[in-house]
Each structure stands twice: as structure tokens, then as C-alpha cells.
Coordinates of C-alpha atoms and ligand atoms in Angstrom, one line a residue:
X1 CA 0.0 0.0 0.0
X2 CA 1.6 3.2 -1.1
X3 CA 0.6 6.9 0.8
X4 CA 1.5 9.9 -1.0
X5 CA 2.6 12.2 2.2
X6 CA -1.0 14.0 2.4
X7 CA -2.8 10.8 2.4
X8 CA -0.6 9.3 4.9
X9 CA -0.6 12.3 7.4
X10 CA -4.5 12.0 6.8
X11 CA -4.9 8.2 7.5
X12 CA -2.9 8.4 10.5
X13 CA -4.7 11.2 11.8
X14 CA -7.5 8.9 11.2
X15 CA -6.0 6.4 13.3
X16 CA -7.6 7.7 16.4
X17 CA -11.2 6.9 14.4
X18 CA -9.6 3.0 12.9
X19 CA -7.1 0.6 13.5
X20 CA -4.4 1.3 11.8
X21 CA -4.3 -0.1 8.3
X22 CA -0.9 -1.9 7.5
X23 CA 0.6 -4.7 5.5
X24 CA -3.0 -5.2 3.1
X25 CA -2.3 -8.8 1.5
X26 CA -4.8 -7.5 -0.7
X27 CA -6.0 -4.8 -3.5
X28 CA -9.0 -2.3 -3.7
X29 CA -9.4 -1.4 -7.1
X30 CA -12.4 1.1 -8.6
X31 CA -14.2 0.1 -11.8
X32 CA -15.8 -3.1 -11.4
X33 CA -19.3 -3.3 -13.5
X34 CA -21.9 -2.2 -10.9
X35 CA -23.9 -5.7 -9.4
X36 CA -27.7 -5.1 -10.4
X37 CA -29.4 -6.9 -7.4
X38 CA -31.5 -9.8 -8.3
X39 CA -35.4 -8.6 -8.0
X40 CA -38.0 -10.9 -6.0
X41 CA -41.2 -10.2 -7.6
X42 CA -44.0 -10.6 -4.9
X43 CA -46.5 -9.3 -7.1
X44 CA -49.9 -11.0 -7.5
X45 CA -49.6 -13.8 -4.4
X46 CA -46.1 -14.7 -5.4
X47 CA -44.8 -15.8 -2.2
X48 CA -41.0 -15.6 -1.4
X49 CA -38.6 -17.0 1.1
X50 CA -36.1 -14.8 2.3
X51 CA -33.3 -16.7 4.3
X52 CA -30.5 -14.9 6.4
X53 CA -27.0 -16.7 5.8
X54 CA -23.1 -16.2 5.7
X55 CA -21.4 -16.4 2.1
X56 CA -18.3 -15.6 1.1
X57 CA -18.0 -12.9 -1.6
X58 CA -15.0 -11.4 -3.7
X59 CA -14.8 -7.6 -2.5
X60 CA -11.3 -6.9 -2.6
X61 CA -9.1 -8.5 -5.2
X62 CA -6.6 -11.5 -4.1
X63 CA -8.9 -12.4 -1.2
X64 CA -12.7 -13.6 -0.4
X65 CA -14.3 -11.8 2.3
X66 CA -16.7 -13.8 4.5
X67 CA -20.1 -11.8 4.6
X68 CA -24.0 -12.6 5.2
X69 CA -26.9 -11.9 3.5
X70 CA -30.2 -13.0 2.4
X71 CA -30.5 -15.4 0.4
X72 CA -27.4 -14.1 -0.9
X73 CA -23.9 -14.1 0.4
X74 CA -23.9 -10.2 0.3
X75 CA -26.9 -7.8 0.9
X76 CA -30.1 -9.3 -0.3
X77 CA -32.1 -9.5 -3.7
X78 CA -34.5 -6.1 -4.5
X79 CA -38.2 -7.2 -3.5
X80 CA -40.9 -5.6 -5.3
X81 CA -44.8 -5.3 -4.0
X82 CA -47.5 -3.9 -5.3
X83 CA -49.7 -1.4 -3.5
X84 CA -53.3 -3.1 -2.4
X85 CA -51.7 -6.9 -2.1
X86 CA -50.8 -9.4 0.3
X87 CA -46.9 -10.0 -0.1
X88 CA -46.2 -13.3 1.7
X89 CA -42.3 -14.3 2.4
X90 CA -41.1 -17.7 4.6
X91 CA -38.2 -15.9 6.5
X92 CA -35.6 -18.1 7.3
X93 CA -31.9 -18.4 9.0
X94 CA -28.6 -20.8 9.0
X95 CA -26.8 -18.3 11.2
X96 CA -26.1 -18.8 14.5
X97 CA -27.5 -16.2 16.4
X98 CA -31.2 -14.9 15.9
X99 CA -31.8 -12.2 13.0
X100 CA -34.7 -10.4 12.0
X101 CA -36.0 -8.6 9.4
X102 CA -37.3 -5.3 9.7
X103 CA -39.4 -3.4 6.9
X104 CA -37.8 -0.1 7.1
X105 CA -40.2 2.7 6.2
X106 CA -43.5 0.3 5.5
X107 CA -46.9 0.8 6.6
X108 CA -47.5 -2.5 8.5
X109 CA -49.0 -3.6 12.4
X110 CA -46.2 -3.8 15.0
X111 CA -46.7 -7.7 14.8
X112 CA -45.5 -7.7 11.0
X113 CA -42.2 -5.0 12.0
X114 CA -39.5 -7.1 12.0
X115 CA -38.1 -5.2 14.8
X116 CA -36.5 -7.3 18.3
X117 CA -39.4 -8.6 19.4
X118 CA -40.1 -10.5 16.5
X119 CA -36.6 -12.6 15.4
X120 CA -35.8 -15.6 13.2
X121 CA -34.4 -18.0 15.1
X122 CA -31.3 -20.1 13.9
X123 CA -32.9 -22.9 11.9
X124 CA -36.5 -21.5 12.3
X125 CA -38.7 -19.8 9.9
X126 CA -41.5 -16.9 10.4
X127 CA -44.1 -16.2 7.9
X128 CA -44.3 -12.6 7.0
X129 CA -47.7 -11.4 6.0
X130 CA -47.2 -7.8 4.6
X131 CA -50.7 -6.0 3.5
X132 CA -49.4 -3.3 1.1
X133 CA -51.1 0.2 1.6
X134 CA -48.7 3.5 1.2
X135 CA -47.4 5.4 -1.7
X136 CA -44.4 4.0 -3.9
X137 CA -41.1 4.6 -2.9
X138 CA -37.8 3.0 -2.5
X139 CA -38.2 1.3 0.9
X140 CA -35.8 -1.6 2.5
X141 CA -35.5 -4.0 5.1
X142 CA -32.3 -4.9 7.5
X143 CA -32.2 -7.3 10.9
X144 CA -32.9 -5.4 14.2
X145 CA -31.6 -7.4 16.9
X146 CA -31.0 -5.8 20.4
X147 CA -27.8 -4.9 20.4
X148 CA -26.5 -6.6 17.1
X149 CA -28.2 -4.3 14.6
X150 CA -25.0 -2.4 13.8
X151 CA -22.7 -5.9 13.1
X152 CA -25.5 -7.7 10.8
X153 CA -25.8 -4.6 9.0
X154 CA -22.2 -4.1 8.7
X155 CA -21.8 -7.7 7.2
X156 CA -24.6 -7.8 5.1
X157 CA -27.9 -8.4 6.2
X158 CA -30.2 -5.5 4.5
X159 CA -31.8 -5.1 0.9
X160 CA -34.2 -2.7 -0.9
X161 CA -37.6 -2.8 -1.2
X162 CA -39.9 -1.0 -3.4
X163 CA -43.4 -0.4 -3.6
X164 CA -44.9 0.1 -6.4
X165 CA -49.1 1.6 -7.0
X166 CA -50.4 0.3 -10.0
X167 CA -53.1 2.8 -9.4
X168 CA -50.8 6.3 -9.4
X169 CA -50.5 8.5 -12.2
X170 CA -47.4 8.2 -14.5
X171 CA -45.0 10.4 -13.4
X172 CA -42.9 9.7 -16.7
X173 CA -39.9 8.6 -14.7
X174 CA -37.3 6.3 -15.6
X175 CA -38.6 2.9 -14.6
X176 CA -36.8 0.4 -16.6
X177 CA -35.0 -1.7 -13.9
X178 CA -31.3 -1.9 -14.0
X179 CA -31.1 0.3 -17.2
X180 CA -32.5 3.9 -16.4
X181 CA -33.9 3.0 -12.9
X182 CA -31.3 1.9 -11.0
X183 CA -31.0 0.8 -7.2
X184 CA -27.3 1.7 -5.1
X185 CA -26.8 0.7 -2.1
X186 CA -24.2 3.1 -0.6
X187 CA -22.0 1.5 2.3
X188 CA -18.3 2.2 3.7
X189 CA -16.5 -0.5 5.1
X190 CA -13.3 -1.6 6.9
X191 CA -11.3 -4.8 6.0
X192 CA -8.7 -6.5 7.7
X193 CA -5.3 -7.4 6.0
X194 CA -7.1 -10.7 5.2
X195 CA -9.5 -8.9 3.3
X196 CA -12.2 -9.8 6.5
X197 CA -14.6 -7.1 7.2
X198 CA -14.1 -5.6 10.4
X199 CA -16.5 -4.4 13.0
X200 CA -15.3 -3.3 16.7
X201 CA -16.3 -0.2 17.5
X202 CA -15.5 1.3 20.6
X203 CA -14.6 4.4 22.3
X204 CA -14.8 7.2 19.7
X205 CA -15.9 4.7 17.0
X206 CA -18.7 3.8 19.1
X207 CA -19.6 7.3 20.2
X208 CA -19.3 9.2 16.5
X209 CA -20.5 5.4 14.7
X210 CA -18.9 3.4 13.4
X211 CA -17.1 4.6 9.6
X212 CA -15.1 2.5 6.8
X213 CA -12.8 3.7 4.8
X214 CA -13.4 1.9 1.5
X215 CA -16.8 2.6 -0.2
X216 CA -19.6 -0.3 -1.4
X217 CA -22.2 0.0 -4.1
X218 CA -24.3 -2.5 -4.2
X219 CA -21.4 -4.5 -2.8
X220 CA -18.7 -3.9 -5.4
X221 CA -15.7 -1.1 -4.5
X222 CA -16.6 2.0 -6.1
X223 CA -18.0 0.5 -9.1
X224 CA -18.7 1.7 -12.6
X225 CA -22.4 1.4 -14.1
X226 CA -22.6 2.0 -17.8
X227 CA -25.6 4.0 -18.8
X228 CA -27.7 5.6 -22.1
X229 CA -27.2 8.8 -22.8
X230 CA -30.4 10.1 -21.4
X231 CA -32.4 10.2 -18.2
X232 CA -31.5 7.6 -15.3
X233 CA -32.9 7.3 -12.3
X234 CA -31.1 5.7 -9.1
X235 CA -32.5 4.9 -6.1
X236 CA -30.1 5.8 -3.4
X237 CA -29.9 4.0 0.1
X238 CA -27.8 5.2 2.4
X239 CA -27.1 1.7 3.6
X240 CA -24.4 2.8 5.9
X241 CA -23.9 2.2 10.0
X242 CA -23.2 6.0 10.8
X243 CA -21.5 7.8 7.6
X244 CA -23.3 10.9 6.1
X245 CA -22.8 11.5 2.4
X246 CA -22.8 14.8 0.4
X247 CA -23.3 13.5 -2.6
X248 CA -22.5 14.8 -5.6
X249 CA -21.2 15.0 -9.4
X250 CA -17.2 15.2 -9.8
X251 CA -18.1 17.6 -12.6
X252 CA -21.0 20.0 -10.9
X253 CA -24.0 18.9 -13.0
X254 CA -26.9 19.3 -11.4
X255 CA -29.5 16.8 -11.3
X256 CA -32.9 16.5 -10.0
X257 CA -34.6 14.6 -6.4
X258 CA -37.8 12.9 -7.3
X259 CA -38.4 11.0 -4.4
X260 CA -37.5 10.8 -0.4
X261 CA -38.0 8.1 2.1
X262 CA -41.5 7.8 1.8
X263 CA -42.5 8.4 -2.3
X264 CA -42.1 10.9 -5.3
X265 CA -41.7 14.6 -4.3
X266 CA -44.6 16.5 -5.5
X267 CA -42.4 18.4 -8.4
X268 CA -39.0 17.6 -8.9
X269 CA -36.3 19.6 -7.2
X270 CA -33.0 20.6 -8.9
X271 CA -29.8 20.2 -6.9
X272 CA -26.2 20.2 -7.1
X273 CA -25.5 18.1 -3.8
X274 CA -27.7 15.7 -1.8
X275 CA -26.7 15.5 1.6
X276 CA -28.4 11.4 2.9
X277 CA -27.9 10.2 6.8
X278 CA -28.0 6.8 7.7
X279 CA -31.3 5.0 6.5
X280 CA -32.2 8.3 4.4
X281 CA -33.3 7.0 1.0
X282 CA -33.6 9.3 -2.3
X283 CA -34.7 8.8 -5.8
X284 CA -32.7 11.0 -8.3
X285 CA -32.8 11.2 -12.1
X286 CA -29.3 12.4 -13.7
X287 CA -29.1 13.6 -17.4
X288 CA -26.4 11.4 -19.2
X289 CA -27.4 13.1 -22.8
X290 CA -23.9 15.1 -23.0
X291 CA -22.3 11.6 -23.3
X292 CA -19.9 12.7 -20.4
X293 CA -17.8 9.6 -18.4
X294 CA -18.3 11.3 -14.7
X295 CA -17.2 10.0 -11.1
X296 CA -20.0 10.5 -8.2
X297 CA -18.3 11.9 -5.5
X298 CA -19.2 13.0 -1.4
X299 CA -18.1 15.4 0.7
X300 CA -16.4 14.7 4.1
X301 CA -19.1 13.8 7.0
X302 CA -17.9 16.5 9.8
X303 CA -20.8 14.9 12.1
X304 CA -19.3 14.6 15.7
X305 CA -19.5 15.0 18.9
X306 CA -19.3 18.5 19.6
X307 CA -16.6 20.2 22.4
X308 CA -15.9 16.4 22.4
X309 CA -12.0 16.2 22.2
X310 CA -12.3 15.0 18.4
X311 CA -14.7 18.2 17.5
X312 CA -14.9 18.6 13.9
X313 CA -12.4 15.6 13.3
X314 CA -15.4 12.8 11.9
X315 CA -14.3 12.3 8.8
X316 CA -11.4 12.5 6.6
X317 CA -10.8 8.3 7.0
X318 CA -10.8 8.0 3.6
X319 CA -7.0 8.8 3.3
X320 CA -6.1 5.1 2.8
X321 CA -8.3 4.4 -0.1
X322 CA -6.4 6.1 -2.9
X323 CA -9.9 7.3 -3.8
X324 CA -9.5 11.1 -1.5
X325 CA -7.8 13.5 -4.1
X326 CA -5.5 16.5 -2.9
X327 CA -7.8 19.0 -4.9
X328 CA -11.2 17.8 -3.8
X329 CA -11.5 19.0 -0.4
X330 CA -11.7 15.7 1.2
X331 CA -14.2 14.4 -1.2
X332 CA -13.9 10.9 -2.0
X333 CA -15.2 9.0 -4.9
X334 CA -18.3 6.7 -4.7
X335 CA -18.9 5.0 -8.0
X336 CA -18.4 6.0 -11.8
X337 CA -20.8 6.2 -14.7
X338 CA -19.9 5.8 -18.7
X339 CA -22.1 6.4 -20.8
X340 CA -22.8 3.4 -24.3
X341 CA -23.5 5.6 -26.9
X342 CA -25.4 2.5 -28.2
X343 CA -27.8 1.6 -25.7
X344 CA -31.4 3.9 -26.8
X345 CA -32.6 6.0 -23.8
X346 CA -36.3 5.4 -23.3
X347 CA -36.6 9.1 -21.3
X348 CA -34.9 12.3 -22.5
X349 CA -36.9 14.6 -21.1
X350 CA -36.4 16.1 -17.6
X351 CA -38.5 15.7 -14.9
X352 CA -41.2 18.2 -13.6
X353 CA -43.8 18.1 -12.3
X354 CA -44.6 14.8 -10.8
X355 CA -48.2 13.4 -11.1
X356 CA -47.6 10.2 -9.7
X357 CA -46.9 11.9 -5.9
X358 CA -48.9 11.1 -2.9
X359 CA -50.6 14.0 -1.6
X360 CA -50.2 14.0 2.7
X361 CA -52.8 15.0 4.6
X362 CA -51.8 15.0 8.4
X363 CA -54.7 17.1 10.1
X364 CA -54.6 19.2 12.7
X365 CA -52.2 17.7 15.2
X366 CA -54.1 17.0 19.0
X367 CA -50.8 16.3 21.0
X368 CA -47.1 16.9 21.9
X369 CA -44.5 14.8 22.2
X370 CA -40.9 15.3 22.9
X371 CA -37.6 13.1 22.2
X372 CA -34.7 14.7 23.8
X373 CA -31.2 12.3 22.1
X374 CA -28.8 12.1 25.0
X375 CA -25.3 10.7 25.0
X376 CA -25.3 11.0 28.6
X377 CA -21.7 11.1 30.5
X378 CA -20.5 12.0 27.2
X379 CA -16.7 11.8 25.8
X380 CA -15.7 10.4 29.1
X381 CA -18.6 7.8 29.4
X382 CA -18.0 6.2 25.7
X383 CA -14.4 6.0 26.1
X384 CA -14.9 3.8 29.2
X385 CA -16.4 1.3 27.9
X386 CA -20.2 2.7 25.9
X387 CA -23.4 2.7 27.6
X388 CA -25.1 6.3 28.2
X389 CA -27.0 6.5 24.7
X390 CA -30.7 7.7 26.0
X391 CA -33.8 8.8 25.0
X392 CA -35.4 11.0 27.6
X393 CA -33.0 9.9 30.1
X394 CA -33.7 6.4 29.3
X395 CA -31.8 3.6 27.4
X396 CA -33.6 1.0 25.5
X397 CA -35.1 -1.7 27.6
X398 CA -37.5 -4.4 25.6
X399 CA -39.6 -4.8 29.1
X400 CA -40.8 -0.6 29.2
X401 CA -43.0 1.2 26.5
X402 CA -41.9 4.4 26.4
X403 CA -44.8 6.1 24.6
X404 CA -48.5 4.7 23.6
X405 CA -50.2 6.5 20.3
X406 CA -53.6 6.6 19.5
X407 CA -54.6 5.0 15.6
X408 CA -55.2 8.0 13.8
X409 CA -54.5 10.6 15.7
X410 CA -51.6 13.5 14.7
X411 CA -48.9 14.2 16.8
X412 CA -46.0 16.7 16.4
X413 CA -43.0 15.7 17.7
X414 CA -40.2 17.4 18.6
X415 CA -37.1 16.4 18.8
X416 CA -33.8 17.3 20.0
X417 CA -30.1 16.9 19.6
X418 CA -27.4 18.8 21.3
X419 CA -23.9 17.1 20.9
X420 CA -24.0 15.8 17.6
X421 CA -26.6 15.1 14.4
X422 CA -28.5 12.2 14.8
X423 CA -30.7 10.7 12.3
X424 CA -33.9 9.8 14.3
X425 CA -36.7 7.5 12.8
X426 CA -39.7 6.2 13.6
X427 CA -41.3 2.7 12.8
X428 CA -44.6 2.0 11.2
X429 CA -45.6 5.2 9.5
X430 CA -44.3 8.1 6.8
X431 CA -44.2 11.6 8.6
X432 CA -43.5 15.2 7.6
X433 CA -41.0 17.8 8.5
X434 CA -42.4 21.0 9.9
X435 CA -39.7 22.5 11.3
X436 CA -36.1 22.1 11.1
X437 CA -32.9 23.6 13.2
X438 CA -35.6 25.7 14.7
X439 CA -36.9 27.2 11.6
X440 CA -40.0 26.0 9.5
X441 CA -39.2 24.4 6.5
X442 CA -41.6 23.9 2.8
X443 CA -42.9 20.5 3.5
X444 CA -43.5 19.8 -0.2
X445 CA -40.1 20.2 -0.4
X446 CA -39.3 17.8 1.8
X447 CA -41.6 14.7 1.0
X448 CA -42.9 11.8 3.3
X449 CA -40.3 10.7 5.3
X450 CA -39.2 8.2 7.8
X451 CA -35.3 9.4 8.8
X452 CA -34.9 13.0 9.9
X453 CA -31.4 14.3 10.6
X454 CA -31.9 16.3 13.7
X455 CA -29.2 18.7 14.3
X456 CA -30.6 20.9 17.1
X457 CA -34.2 20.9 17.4
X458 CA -37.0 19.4 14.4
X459 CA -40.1 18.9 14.6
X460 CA -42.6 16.7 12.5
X461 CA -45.9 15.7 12.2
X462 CA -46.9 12.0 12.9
X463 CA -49.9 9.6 12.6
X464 CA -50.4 6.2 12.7
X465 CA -52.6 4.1 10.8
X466 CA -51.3 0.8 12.0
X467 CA -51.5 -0.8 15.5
X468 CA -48.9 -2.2 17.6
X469 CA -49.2 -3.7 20.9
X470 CA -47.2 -4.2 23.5
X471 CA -45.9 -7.6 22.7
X472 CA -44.8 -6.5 19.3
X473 CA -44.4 -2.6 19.8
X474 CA -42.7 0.1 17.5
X475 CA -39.5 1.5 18.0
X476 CA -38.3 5.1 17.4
X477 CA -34.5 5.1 17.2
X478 CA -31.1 7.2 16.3
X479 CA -30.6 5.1 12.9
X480 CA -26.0 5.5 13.5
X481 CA -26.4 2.0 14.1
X482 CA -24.0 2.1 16.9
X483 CA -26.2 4.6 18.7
X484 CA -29.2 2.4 18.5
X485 CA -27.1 -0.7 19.5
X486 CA -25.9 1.3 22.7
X487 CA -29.4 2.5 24.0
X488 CA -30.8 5.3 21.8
X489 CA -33.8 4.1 21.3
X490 CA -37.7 3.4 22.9
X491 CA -40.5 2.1 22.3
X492 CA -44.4 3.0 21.7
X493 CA -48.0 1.3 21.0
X494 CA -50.6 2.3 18.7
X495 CA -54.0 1.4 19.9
Ligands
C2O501 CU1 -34.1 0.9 9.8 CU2 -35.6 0.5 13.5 O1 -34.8 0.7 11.6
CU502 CU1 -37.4 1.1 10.7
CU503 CU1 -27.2 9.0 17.1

């Protein structure tokens, strides 16, 4: 491994964030073709089996990685419902410890979550009964164990899922799967001189989350997808434990959002950088008619703990990679695009407005709630060994329901964040932002959502239209994985 002097002064002041990367047996080269995930069609009664399981999969080159997935040996296949069905799955698992799988942003009963309270045991199965009733959008599904969520995530156990309503308007959007609609699953990862993924966070790791330093797309290193030269629309996860991109184009094109966490946007909105926390999903369609090779790129996440001793030091990991250049500001490559002249684009024109969009209608809100995020003890408390990650002055405990909802009923919610950003969501529903670092904010603008990054104080409007009882409640939760594994997170009814 070879360090120009700025990326090696850079990785080693990194070192206080990751062990220290020395004597790689192995390479990580950009460029290979971008892995389309395999779709599972659940459309029209088509049941599926979903089954958690280790693999071993060919990350980094000279060395196999050993990884899990479902059904898969990395990440999971794309599963596609339809609005107004039934989508049955048999979930399964050969691993040795329990997993579950949560459907992250979906309208379903606390029974159907997928959350702790519900897991696949090893060499048991669960039937998953999913009535489909919410807007389309670009949903997925990870396991949610107490206190494990973080490492199953890190070694693959999460997929897409989208939703599609055969009874919306055509919004005229890409839609041709893995040609001009196109899923990426954005993750950074550490491996090991053995090419082995690593996971140990701890101290400041645990306290900021837990960051790699090479990037994932859809499971490849910083992969290239070839593309027509017209419209293309990617649905973008961040599928990461903690990191926050800034995405954006190595050359400054703009490009337009069409959809957030929880469907299309009402008109599309034109932007130059899209900033995505953990969990945060958005749809974007990118104009390839210039026939222009480009490199999508992210800005340095800054997100930490502030008057912490590492204030303002959260990123800048990527040193090691090869992929941070001197001139970019700490930007760091995701994934490249060509364009094939030769391939025919089915949509050239840009997006507008978009018919297809769910139109929200919260009411008038009848109660309060507030959700103070607390790393209690701070700096001091994570370094000696974690804990301290509350809600409201309390950590997680499966036994206590922390709130109890009425079905149907509008809440705002306020929520509040002091040392660092944290990206707070909320189980079993789609909500709106009202307010935002204290200020209002457009909600049309915004969409249906199911992550907020709270940096300060939000505050957004809830309802639920789904019940969950005590034995199988909701959670709301910090979604930096390592937050929610270490207590920041409770748990409410819907009745
Ligand atoms: Cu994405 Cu409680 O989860
Ligand atoms: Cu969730
Ligand atoms: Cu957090």
C-alpha cells in the first residue's frame, strides 16, 4: 500500500477513528461493472422466502471476504410489491445467532415489523404477512436485533424494497429496472489485512459510529455502471452504520430529487449536492445526454460530537483508499458512470412536475410529544467502555413502553439533539418535517419521510394508521447503528 505524504498524514490522523491499516495482503481497485441486485417479484400472491445466511463474496481482489446476506452471500435481492396486495415471504436463518428482518419505512402492524421482538431464530422460519397500503417509494428491510443491529448490517444483512401503485399517475420517470432505474446501495466498510470485514467499534468509534474507509455500491468497491445517454434514475440507500454522504457530481452537473423516504416529491427539485444520513433514501434522475464519463463523488461527513476532544475531526478516514484526491476538499469517490452511446434512452426529457406523488394530509395535530437524544456522561462515558445512549434519560429496555399512540391521531414531535446530528426514525408510519434547526421548513419540499437528521431541534408531524401492541411494539430510534445498538432508542404502542 503506497501513501503519498498527504494521504498518509491523513490516514494516521484517522488512526484515532480506525485501527491502523498496515501490510493489506490484498487490493482495492475502482471500476468493477456495478452488481444489479437480483429482484424478487412478490407481485400478484407470489410468495418468497427470504433466508438470512453467511457467504463468502470477492470484495477486494486477491482475497474472499466472509459476509451474510439474504439469500445471498452479500446484501439481499430487491423485492418488489404492489400497492393493495398481500406480499407473503417464509423468512428463514442458518446463522447462528437470531436475526430479524425489519421493513424499514413500511406501513405495516407492529406484529409484522420485524423489529427485536419478532426474530428468526437459527434454523426456524417466520411467515411474514405484509398488506401493502402506502405510496411508492424505495423502501428496504435490514435485521434489528437488540444490540447486534449495527454488526449484521455491517456484514450484510439488508436489501431494498420498493413499492410500487399500479393505481398512481405516470410520473414519466425512468422505470426500466437496472437500465435507467437503478437501485445503489451506498455503504463504507473496513477490512482487515485478510480482506475480512471488520467491526469493533468502541470508544470514539462507538460514540461518533462506526465509519469505513473503503466505499460499497451494491457491494462492489466503487464501481462503474454503464448508462444511455439520457435520463437515469437511481434509487439511493444510504445503507451505511453512521456515515453521512454529500453526494455529488465530480463535474458539478446538477441533477434532480424525485423521491425521499417515503415516495415521489410533488415536483422535482433541482440540486447540485444531496446530503443522505443513515437510512435516508432518495430517488434522483441524472441527465447522461452530454455523453460525459463522470465519477460521483461525497463530501467529508464532519458529524461529531461537539466540544468532544475529536470536534470537527469525523471524517477524513478516507486517506487510505487512494480514492480522496488533494484537490477535492476531502471528497472521495463513490462510484463512476460511462455512458454506451449504443444503448437507446427510453426518457430524455427532464423531470417536472410529478403526477404520480402522494398528496399528505396530516390534520390538525391533538398532542405533543418530545424526544430529547442524549449521550449521557458523554466523551468520558463512551471512552470507558459505551453505555449512556438515551432517550429521555432512558436507554432501551425491551420490558418498558416508552410512549402509547392513538390509531389516527396527529402528533407533532419534537425532537432534540445537542452534541452531535443524529438521524432519528420512527417505525410503522411516513411523517412530515415542519420545522427544522428551529426554523420552519416547505414541506412539499421535503416529501414523506421516515429518517430525519436532527441537528438541534426538528419537529414533525406524525400519525399512525397501523396498531402495535405491547408484545410486538414500534421503536423510534437514532438510525447510526452504533447509537441504536448502545441504547438510543424506545418504544411505543398504537392502539
Ligand atoms: Cu431501519 Cu428501527 O430501523
Ligand atoms: Cu425502521
Ligand atoms: Cu445518534
Amino acid at each position: 500500500m503506497q501513501f503519498t505524504r498527504r494521504s498518509f498524514i491523513k490516514a494516521t490522523s484517522a488512526s484515532v477513528f480506525l485501527p491502523a491499516i498496515v501490510g493489506r495482503a490484498w487490493a482495492a481497485e475502482a471500476g468493477a461493472p456495478l452488481p444489479i441486485p437480483d429482484v424478487m417479484d412478490l407481485a400478484s400472491g407470489t410468495k418468497g422466502e427470504l433466508a438470512a445466511q453467511l457467504g463468502s463474496s470477492q470484495m477486494v481482489q486477491g482475497r474472499m471476504t466472509e459476509t451474510a446476506g439474504y439469500s445471498q452471500s452479500y446484501l439481499g435481492p430487491v423485492i418488489r410489491v404492489k400497492r393493495g396486495e398481500t406480499a407473503r415471504l417464509t423468512l428463514g436463518n442458518s446463522i447462528a445467532e437470531p436475526i430479524s428482518v425489519h421493513w424499514h419505512g413500511m406501513h405495516i402492524e407492529g406484529a409484522q415489523d420485524g423489529g427485536p421482538h419478532t426474530p428468526v431464530n437459527p434454523n426456524e422460519t417466520r411467515e411474514a404477512v405484509l398488506d401493502i397500503d402506502q405510496p411508492a417509494a424505495s423502501l428496504w428491510y435490514h435485521s434489528h436485533i437488540m444490540e447486534r443491529t449495527g454488526a449484521h448490517v455491517w456484514y450484510g444483512l439488508a436489501g431494498m424494497l420498493l413499492v410500487d401503485d399500479p393505481d398512481a399517475a405516470d410520473s414519466g420517470l425512468p422505470s426500466t429496472y437496472g437500465e435507467d432505474d437503478i437501485p445503489l446501495v451506498v455503504q463504507d466498510r473496513i477490512f482487515g489485512s485478510n480482506g475480512e470485514l471488520v467491526y469493533s467499534p468502541r470508544g470514539p468509534s462507538l460514540m461518533h459510529g462506526y465509519r469505513g474507509e473503503e466505499i460499497l455500491v451494491n457491494g462492489a468497491i466503487r464501481p462503474e455502471a454503464t448508462v444511455p445517454a439520457g435520463m437515469v434514475r437511481f434509487r439511493i440507500l444510504n445503507g451505511s452504520n453512521a456515515r453521512i454522504y454529500h453526494f455529488h457530481f465530480e463535474d458539478g452537473r446538477s441533477f434532480q430529487q424525485v423521491g425521499t423516504d417515503g415516495g415521489l416529491l410533488p415536483e422535482a427539485a433541482p440540486m447540485n449536492v444531496l446530503t443522505l444520513s443513515p437510512a435516508e433514501r432518495a430517488e434522483i434522475v441524472v441527465d447522461f445526454s452530454d455523453g460525459a464519463a463522470v465519477r460521483l463523488l461525497s463530501g467529508e461527513d464532519t458529524n461529531a460530537m461537539m466540544g468532544g476532544m475529536m470536534g470537527g475531526g469525523g471524517g477524513g478516514m478516507m486517506g487510505s483508499s487512494g480514492s480522496a484526491d488533494s484537490n477535492t476538499n476531502g471528497a472521495f469517490e463513490i462510484m463512476s458512470f460511462a455512458v454506451n452511446a449504443g444503448l437507446t434512452p427510453k426518457v430524455t426529457a427532464a423531470p417536472g412536475v410529478l403526477a404520480g406523488a402522494p398528496v399528505p394530509d396530516f390534520g390538525e395535530p391533538v398532542r405533543r410529544r418530545a424526544f430529547r437524544l442524549e449521550m449521557a456522561g458523554g466523551m468520558m462515558r463512551m471512552m470507558s467502555g459505551g453505555g449512556g445512549m438515551r432517550i429521555n434519560g432512558a436507554s432501551m429496555d425491551m420490558g418498558v413502553i416508552n410512549e402509547q399512540a392513538t390509531l389516527g391521531e396527529t402528533e407533532i414531535w419534537e425532537i432534540s439533539a445537542d452534541e452531535m446530528q443524529h438521524p432519528f426514525h420512527v417505525h410503522g408510519t411516513s411523517f412530515q418535517v415542519i420545522t427544522q434547526y428551529g426554523k420552519p421548513v416547505d414541506a412539499a419540499k421535503i416529501g414523506l419521510k421516515d429518517v430525519v437528521l436532527v441537528d438541534g431541534k426538528t419537529e414533525i408531524l406524525v400519525r399512525f394508521d397501523r396498531t402495535a401492541d405491547a408484545a410486538t411494539p414500534y421503536m423510534y430510534h437514532c438510525h447510526i447503528l452504533e447509537h441504536e445498538d448502545a441504547g438510543m432508542m424506545g418504544q411505543f404502542t398504537v392502539a
